[in-house]
PDB file of C-alpha atoms in Angstrom:
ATOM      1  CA  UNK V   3     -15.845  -1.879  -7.766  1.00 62.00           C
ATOM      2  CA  UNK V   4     -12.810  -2.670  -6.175  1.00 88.00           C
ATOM      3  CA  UNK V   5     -10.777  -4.526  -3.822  1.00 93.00           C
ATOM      4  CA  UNK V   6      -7.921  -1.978  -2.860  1.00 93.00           C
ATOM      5  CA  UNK V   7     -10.049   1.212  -3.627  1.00 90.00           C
ATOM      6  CA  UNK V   8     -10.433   2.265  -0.071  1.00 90.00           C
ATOM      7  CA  UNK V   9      -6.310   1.619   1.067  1.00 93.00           C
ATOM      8  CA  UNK V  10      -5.057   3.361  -1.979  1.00 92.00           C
ATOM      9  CA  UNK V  11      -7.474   6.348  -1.378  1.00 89.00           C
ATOM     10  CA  UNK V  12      -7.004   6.676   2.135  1.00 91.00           C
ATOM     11  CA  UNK V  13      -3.177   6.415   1.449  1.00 93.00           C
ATOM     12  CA  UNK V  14      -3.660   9.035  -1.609  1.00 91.00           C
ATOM     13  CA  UNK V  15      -5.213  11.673   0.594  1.00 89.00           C
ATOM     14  CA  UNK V  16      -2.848  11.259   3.270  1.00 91.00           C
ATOM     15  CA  UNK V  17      -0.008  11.829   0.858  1.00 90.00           C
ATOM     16  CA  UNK V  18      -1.423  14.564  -0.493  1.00 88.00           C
ATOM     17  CA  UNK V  19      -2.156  16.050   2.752  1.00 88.00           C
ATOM     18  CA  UNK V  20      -0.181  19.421   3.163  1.00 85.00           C
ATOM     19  CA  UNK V  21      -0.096  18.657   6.802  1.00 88.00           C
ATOM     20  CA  UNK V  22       1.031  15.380   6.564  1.00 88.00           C
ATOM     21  CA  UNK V  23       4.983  16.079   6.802  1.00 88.00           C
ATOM     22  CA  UNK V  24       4.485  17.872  10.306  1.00 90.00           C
ATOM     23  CA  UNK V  25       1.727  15.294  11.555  1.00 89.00           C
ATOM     24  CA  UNK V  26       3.759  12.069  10.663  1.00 91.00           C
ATOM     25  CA  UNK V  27       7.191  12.979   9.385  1.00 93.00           C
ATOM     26  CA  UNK V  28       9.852  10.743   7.719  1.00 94.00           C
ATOM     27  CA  UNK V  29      13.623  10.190   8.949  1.00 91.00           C
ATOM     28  CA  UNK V  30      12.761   9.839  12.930  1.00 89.00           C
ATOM     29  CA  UNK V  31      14.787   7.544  14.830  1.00 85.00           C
ATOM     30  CA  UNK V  32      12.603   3.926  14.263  1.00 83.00           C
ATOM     31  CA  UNK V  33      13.366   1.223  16.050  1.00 89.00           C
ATOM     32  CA  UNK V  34      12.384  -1.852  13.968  1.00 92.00           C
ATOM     33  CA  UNK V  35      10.141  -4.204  15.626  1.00 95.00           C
ATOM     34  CA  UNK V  36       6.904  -6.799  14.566  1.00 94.00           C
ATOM     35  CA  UNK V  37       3.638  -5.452  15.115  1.00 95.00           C
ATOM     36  CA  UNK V  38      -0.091  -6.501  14.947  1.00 94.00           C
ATOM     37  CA  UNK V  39      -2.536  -4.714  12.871  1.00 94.00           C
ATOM     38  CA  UNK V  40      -1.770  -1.781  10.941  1.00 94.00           C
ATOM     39  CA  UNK V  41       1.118  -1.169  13.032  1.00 95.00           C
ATOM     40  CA  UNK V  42       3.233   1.991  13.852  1.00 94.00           C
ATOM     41  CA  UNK V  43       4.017   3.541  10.178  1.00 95.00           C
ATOM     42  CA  UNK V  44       0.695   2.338   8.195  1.00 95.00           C
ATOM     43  CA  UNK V  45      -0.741   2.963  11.395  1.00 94.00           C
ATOM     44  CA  UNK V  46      -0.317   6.567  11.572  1.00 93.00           C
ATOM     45  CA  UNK V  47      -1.026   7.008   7.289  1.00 93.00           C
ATOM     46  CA  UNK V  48      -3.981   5.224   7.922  1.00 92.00           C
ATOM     47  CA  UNK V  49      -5.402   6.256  11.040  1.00 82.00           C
ATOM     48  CA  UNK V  50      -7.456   3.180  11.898  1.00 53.00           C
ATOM     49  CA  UNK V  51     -11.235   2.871  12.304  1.00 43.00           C
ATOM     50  CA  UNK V  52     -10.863   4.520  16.038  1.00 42.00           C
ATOM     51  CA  UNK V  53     -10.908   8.472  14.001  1.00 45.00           C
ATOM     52  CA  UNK V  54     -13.378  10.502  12.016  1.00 44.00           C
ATOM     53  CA  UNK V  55     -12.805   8.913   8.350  1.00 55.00           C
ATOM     54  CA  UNK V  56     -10.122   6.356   9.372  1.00 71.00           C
ATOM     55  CA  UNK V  57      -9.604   3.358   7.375  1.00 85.00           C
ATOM     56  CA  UNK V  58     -11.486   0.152   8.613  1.00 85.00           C
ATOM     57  CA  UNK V  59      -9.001  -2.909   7.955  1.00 89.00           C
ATOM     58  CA  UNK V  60     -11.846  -5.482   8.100  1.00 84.00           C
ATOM     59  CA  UNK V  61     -14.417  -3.540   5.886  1.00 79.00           C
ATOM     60  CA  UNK V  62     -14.710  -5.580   2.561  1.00 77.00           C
ATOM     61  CA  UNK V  63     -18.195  -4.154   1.207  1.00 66.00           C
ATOM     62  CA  UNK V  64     -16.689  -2.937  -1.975  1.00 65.00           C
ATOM     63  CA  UNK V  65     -18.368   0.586  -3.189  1.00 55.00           C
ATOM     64  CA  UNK V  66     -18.050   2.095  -6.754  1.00 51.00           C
ATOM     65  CA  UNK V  67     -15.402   5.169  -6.999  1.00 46.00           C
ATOM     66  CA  UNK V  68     -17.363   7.980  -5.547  1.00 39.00           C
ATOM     67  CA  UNK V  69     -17.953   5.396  -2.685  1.00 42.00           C
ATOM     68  CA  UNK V  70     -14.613   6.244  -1.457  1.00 43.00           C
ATOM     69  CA  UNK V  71     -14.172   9.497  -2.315  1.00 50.00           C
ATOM     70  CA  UNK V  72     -12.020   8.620  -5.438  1.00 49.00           C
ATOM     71  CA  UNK V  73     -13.685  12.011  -7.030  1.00 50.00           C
ATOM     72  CA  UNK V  74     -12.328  14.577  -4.288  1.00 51.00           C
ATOM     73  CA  UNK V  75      -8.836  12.756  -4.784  1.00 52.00           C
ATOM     74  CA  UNK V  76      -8.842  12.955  -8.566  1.00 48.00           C
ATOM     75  CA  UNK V  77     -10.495  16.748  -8.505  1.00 50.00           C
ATOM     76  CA  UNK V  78      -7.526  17.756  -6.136  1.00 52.00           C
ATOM     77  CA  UNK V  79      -4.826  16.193  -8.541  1.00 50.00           C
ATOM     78  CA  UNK V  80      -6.453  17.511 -11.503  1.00 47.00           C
ATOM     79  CA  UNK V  81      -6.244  20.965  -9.440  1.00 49.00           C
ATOM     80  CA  UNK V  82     -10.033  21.185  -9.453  1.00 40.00           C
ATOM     81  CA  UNK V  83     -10.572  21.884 -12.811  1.00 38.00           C
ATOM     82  CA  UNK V  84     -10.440  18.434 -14.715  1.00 38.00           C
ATOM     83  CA  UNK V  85      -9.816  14.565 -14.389  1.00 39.00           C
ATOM     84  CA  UNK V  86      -6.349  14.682 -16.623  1.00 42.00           C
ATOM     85  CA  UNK V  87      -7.397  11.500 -18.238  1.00 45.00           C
ATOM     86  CA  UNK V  88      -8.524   9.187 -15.007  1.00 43.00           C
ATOM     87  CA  UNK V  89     -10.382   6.443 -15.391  1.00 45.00           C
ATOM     88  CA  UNK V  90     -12.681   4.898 -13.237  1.00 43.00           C
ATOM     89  CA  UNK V  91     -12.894   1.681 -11.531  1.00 47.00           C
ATOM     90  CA  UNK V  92      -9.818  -0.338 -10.445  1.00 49.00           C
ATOM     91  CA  UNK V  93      -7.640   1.293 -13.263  1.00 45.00           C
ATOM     92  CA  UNK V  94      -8.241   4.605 -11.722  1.00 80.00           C
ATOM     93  CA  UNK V  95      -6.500   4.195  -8.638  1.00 85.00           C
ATOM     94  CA  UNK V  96      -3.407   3.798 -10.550  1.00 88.00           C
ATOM     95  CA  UNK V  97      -3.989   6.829 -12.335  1.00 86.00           C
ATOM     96  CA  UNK V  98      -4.668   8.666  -8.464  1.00 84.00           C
ATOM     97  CA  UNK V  99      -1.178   6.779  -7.354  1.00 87.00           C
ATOM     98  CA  UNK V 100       0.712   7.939 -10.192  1.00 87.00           C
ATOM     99  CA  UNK V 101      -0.683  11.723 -10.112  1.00 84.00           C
ATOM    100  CA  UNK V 102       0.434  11.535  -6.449  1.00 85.00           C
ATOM    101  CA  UNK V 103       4.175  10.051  -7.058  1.00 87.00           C
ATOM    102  CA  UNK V 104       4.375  12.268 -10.466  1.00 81.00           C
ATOM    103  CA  UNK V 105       3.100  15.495  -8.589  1.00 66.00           C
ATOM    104  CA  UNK V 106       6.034  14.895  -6.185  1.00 61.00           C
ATOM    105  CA  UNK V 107       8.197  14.216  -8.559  1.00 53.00           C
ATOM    106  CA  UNK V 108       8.394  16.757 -10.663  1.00 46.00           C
ATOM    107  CA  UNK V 109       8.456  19.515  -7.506  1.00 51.00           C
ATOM    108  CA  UNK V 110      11.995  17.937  -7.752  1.00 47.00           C
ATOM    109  CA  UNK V 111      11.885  15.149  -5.421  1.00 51.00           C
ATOM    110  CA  UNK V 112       8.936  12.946  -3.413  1.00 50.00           C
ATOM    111  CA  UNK V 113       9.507  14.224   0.273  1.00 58.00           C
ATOM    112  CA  UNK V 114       6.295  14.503   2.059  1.00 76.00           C
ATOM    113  CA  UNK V 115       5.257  12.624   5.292  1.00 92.00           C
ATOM    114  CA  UNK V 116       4.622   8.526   6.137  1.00 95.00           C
ATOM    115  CA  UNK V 117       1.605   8.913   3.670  1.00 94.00           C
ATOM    116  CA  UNK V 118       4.058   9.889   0.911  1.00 94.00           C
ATOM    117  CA  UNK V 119       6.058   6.825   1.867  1.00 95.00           C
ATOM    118  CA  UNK V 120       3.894   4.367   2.426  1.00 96.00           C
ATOM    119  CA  UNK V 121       1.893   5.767  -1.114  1.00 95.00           C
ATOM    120  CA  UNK V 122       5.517   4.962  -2.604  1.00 95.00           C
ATOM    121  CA  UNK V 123       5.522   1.968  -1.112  1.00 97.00           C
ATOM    122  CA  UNK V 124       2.195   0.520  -2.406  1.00 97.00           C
ATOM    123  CA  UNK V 125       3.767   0.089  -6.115  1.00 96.00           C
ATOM    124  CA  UNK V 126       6.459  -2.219  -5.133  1.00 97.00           C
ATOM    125  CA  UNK V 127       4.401  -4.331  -3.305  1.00 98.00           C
ATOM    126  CA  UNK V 128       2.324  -4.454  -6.156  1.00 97.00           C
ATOM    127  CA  UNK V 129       5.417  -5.465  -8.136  1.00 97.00           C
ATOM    128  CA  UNK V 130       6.070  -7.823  -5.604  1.00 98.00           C
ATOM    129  CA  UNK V 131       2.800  -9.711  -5.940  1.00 98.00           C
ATOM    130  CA  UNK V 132       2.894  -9.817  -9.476  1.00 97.00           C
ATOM    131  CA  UNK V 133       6.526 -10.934 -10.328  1.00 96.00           C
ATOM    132  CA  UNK V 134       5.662 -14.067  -7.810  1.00 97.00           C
ATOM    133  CA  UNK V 135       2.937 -15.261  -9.641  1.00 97.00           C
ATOM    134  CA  UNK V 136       0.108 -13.096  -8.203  1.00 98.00           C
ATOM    135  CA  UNK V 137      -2.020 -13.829  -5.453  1.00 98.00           C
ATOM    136  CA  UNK V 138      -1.958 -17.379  -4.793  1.00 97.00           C
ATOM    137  CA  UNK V 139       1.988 -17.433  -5.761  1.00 98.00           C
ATOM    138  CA  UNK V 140       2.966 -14.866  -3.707  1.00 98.00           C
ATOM    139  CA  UNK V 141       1.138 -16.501  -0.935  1.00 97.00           C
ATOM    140  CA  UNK V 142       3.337 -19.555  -1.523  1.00 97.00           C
ATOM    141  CA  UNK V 143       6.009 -18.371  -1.697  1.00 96.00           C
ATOM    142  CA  UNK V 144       5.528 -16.253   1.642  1.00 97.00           C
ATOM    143  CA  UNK V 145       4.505 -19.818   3.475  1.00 97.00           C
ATOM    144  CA  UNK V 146       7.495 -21.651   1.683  1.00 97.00           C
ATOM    145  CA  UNK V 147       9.673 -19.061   3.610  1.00 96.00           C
ATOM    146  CA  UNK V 148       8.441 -20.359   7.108  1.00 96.00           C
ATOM    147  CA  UNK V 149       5.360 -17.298   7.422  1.00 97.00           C
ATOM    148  CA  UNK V 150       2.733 -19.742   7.388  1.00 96.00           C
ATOM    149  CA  UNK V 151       1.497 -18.017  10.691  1.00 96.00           C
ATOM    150  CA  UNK V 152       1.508 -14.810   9.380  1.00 97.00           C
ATOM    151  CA  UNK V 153      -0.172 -15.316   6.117  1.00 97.00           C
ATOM    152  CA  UNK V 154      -3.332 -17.448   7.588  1.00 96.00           C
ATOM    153  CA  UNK V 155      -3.659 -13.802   9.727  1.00 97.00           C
ATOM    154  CA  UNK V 156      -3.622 -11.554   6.868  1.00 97.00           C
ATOM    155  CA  UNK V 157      -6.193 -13.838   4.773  1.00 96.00           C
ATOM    156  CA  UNK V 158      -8.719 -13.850   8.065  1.00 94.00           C
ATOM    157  CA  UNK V 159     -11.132 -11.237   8.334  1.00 89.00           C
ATOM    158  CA  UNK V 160     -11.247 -12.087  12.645  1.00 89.00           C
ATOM    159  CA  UNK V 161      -7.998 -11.276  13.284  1.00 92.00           C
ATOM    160  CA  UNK V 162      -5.430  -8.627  13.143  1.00 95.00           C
ATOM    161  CA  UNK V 163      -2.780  -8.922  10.898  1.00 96.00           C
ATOM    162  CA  UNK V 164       0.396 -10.658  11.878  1.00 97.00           C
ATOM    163  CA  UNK V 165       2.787  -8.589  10.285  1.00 97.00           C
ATOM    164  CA  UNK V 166       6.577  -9.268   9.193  1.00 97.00           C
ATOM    165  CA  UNK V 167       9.515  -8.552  11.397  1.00 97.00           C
ATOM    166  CA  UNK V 168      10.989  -5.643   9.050  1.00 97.00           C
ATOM    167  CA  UNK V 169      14.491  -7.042   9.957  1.00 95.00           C
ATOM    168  CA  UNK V 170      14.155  -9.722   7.594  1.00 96.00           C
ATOM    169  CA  UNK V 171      11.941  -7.998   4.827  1.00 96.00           C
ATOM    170  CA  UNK V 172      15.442  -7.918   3.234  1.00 95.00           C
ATOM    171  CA  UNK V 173      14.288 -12.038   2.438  1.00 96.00           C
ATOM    172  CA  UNK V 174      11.357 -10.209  -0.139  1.00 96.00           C
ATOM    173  CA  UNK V 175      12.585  -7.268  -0.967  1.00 97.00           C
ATOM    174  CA  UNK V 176      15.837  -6.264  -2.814  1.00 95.00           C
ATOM    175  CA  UNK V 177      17.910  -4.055  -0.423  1.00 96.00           C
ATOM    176  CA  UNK V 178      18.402  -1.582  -3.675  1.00 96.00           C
ATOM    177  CA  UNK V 179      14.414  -1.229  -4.066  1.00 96.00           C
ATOM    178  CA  UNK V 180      14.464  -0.792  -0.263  1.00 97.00           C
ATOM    179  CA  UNK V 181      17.779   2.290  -0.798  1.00 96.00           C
ATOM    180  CA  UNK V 182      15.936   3.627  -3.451  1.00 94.00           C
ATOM    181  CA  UNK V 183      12.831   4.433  -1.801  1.00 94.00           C
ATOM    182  CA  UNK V 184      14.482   5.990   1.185  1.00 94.00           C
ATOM    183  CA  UNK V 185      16.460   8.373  -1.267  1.00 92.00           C
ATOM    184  CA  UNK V 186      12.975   9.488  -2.651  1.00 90.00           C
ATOM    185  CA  UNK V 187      11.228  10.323   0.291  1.00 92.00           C
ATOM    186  CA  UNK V 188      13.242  11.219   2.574  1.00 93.00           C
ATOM    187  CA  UNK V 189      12.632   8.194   5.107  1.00 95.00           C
ATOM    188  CA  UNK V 190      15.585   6.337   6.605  1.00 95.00           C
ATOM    189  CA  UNK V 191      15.756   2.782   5.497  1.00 96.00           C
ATOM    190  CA  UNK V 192      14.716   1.497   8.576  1.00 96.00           C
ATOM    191  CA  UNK V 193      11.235   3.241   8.350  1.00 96.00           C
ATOM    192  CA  UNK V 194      11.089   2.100   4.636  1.00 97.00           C
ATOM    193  CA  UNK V 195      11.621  -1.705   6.264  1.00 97.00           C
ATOM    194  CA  UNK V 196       8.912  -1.013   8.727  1.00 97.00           C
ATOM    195  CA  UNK V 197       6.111   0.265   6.309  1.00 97.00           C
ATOM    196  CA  UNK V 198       6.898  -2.985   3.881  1.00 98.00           C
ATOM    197  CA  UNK V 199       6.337  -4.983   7.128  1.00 98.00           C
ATOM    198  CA  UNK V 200       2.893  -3.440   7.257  1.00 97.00           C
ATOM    199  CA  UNK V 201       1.679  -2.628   4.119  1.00 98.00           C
ATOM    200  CA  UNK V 202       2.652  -5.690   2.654  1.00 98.00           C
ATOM    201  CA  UNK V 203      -0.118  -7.681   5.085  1.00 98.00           C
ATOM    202  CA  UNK V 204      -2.677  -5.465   4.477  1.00 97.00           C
ATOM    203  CA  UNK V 205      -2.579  -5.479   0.747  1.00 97.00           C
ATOM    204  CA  UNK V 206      -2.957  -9.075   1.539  1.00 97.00           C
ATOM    205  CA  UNK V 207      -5.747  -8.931   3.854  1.00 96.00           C
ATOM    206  CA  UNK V 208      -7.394  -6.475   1.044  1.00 96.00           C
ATOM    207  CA  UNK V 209      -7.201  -8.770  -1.307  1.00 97.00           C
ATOM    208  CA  UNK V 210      -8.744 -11.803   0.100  1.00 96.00           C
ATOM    209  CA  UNK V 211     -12.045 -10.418   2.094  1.00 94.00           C
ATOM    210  CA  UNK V 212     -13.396 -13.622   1.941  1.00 94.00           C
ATOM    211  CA  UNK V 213     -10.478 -15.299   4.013  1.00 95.00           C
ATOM    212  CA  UNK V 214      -9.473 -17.678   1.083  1.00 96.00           C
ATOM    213  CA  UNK V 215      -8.772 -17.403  -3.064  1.00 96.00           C
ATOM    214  CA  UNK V 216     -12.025 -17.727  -4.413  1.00 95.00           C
ATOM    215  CA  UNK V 217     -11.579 -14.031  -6.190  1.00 94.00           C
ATOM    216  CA  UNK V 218      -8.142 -14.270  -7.156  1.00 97.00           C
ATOM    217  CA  UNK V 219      -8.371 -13.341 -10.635  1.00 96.00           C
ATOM    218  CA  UNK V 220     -10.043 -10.381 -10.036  1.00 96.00           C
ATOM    219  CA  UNK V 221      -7.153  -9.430  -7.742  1.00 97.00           C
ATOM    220  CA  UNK V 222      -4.615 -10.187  -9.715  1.00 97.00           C
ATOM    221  CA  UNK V 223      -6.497  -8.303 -12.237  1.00 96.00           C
ATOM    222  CA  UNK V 224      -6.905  -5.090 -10.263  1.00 95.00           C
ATOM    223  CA  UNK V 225      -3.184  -5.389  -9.421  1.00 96.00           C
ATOM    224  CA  UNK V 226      -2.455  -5.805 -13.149  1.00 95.00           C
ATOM    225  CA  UNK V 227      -4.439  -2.515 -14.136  1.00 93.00           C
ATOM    226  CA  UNK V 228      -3.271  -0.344 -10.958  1.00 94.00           C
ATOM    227  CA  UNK V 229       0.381  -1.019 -12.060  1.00 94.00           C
ATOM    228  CA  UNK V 230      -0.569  -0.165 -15.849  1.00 93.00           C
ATOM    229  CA  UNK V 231      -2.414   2.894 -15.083  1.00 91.00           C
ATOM    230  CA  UNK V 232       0.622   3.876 -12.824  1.00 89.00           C
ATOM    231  CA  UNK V 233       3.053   3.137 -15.131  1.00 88.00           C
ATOM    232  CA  UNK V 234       1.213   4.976 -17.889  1.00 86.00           C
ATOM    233  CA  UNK V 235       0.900   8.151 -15.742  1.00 80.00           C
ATOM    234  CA  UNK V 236       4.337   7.931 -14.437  1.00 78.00           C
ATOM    235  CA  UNK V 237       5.185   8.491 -18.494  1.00 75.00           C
ATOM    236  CA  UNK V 238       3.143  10.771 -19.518  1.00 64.00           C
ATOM    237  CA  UNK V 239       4.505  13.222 -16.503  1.00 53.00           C
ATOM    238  CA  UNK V 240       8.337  12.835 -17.198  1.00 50.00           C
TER     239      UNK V 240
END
């Protein structure tokens, strides 16, 4: 079971999408503004509950891997012939993040579309969470910087998200972080502001589906084993 399992996969299979860098490509001219929802950049990784397969923001029912397609994601990393390793369950989605990033990286660089971004951009914002203390004290500390607003929208499951104006996502996220994923992907560092912005909310949203804190160790646990799993796979592939 998990609480991220259907964002990461639906990011993972848009990143690994061959089509994806003609259907939603990186380094367009973006002009930064706030949105509601998903917004423009998750927006068009995601898809959103209107298409075949698109990713439902308020669906919470939490299904075991094969639920979610986790199998077709690892089968295509594993180039149909084996898992490489991947676990199941919460810890697996770091090893299906990490095959994605790894895969890119050693073809000599990430490239790729918005899914490739915004599948870059999903471990930082894990960082992000855990650094400030995980769930709860990253929710603080977002509300302590005057997004009080913001963060009530992204812990309700009747509303869209209010999302962050990606001019000041500077306040969260170190400007280098911010240069280094453009350099990887490909994306202009405005595009890299939006996609924090927006991803950052719906993590969020993801993690509380029952609008308040009552599971937050089991997200900050899933967030603890999607980093490790990354990290491991990111080491194994240098």
């Amino acid at each position: 079971m998990s609480l991220l399992g259907s964002l990461v996969s639906q990011v993972a299979r848009s990143a690994m999408d061959p089509e994806d860098a003609q259907r939603n490509p990186v380094n367009q001219r973006t002009t930064p503004r706030r949105t509601g929802g998903l917004g423009d950049v998750l927006g068009s990784v995601l898809g959103g509950g209107s298409q075949a397969g698109g990713y439902n923001p308020r669906q919470y029912d939490r299904q075991p891997d094969s639920g979610f397609g986790l199998d077709d994601i690892i089968g295509g990393l594993a180039g149909g012939n084996h898992r490489g390793g991947v676990s199941s369950g919460a810890g697996g989605l770091g090893d299906i993040l990490g095959g994605v990033l790894g895969g890119q990286r050693t073809r000599g660089g990430f490239g790729g579309g918005k899914g490739m971004l915004i599948a870059a951009l999903m471990p930082m914002v894990l960082s992000w969470i855990k650094r400030n203390g995980g769930l709860s004290g990253a929710l603080s500390k977002i509300t302590g910087m005057g997004y009080e607003k913001q963060a009530r929208s992204w812990m309700s499951n009747q509303e869209d998200n209010d999302n962050l104006d990606p001019n000041e996502v500077s306040r969260l996220f170190d400007d280098s972080e911010i240069q280094q994923v453009a350099a990887h992907t490909g994306a202009n560092e405005a595009e890299v502001r939006q996609g924090l912005a927006e991803l950052l909310p719906e993590v969020m949203n993801q993690l509380t589906p029952n609008g308040n804190l009552d599971n937050e160790r089991e997200a900050n646990a899933e967030i603890d084993q999607i980093m490790g799993q990354l990290s491991s796979r990111l080491n194994t592939l240098k």
